[in-house]
Coordinates of C-alpha atoms in Angstrom, one line a residue:
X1 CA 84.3 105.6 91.5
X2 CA 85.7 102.3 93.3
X3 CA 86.6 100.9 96.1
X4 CA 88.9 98.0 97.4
X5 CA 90.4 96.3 100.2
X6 CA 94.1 97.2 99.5
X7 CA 95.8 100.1 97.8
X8 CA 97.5 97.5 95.7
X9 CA 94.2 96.1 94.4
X10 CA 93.5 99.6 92.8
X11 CA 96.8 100.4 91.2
X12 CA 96.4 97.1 89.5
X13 CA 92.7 97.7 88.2
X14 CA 93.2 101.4 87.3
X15 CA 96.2 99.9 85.1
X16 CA 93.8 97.4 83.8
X17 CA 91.1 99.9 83.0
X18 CA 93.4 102.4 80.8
X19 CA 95.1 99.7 79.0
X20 CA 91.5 98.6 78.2
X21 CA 90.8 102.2 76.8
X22 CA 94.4 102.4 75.5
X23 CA 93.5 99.4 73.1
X24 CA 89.8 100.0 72.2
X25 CA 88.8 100.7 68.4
X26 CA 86.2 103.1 69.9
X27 CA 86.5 106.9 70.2
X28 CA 89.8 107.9 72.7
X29 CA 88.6 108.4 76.3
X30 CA 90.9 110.6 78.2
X31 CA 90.3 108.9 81.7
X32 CA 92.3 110.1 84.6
X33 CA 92.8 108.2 87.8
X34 CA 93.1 109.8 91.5
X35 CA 94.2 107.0 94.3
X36 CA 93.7 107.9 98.1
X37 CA 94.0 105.6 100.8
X38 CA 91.5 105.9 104.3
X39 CA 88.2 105.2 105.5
X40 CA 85.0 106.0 103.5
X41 CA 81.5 106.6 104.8
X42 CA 79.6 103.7 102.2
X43 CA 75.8 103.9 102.1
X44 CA 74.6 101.2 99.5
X45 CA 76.4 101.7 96.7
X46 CA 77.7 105.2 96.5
X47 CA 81.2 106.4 98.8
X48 CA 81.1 109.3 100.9
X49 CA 83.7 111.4 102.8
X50 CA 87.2 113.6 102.6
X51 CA 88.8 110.4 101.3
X52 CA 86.8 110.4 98.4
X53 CA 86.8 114.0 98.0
X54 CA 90.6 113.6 98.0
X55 CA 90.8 111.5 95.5
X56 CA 89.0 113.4 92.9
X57 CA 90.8 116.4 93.4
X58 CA 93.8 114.4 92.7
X59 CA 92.2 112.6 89.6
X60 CA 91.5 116.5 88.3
X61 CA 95.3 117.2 88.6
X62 CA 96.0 114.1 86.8
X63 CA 96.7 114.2 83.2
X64 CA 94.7 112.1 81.0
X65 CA 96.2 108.4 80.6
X66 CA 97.9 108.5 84.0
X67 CA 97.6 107.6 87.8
X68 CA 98.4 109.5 90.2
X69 CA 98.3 108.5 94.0
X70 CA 98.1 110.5 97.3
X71 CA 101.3 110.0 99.8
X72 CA 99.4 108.1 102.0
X73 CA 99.0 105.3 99.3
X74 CA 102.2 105.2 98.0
X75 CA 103.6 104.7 101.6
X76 CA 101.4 101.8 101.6
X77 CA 102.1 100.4 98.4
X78 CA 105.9 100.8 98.9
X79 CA 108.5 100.8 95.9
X80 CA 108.2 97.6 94.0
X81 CA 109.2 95.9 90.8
X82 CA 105.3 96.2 89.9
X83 CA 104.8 99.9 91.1
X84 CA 107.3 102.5 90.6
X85 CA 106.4 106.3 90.7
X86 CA 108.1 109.4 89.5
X87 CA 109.0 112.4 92.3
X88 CA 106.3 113.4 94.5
X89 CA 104.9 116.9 93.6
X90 CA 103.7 119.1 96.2
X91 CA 100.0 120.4 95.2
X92 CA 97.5 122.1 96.7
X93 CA 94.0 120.7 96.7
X94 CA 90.3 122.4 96.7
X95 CA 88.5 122.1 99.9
X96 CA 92.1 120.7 101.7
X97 CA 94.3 122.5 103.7
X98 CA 98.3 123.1 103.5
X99 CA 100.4 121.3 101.0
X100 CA 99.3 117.5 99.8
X101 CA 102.4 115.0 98.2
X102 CA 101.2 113.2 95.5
X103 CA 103.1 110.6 93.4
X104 CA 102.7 109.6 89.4
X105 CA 102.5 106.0 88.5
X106 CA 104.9 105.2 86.1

């Protein structure tokens, strides 16, 4: 779990962090990445909240080696030379009501 400042800050580390896996010697690591954007209840070191919660459910529907990001964060990120996403898919997630947009990094 992470946190930053800007949506665009975490797009660019989880990009950094699986090319880091995609290039280690070491076992393979199947890391998936879930990106939501929002405010989240932090107590020392550890993140609370539905934003949070968001995020892992999309991580879960992520498949391994990829990024996917909720609607709100690719609204914030926009559609730029550095991020480009496939078509939103309309999911439902655990514990959330109604239909949630979420968009692959590609």
């Amino acid at each position: 779990m992470s946190s930053f400042p800007e949506p665009a800050q975490a797009l660019c580390a989880a990009r950094a962090i699986l090319q880091a896996t995609d290039q280690s010697d070491g076992p393979a690591i199947a890391l998936r990445v879930g990106i939501h954007t929002g405010n989240v209840v932090q107590t020392n070191d550890d993140f609370f909240g539905s934003v949070v919660n968001k995020a892992a459910r999309i991580a879960a529907l992520a498949a391994p080696g990829k990024i996917q990001v909720s609607d709100a964060t690719r609204k914030m990120v926009g559609e730029t030379q550095d991020y480009r996403f496939a078509k939103a898919t309309s999911v439902q997630l655990q514990g959330f009501d109604g239909e949630h947009l979420i968009h692959r990094l590609v």
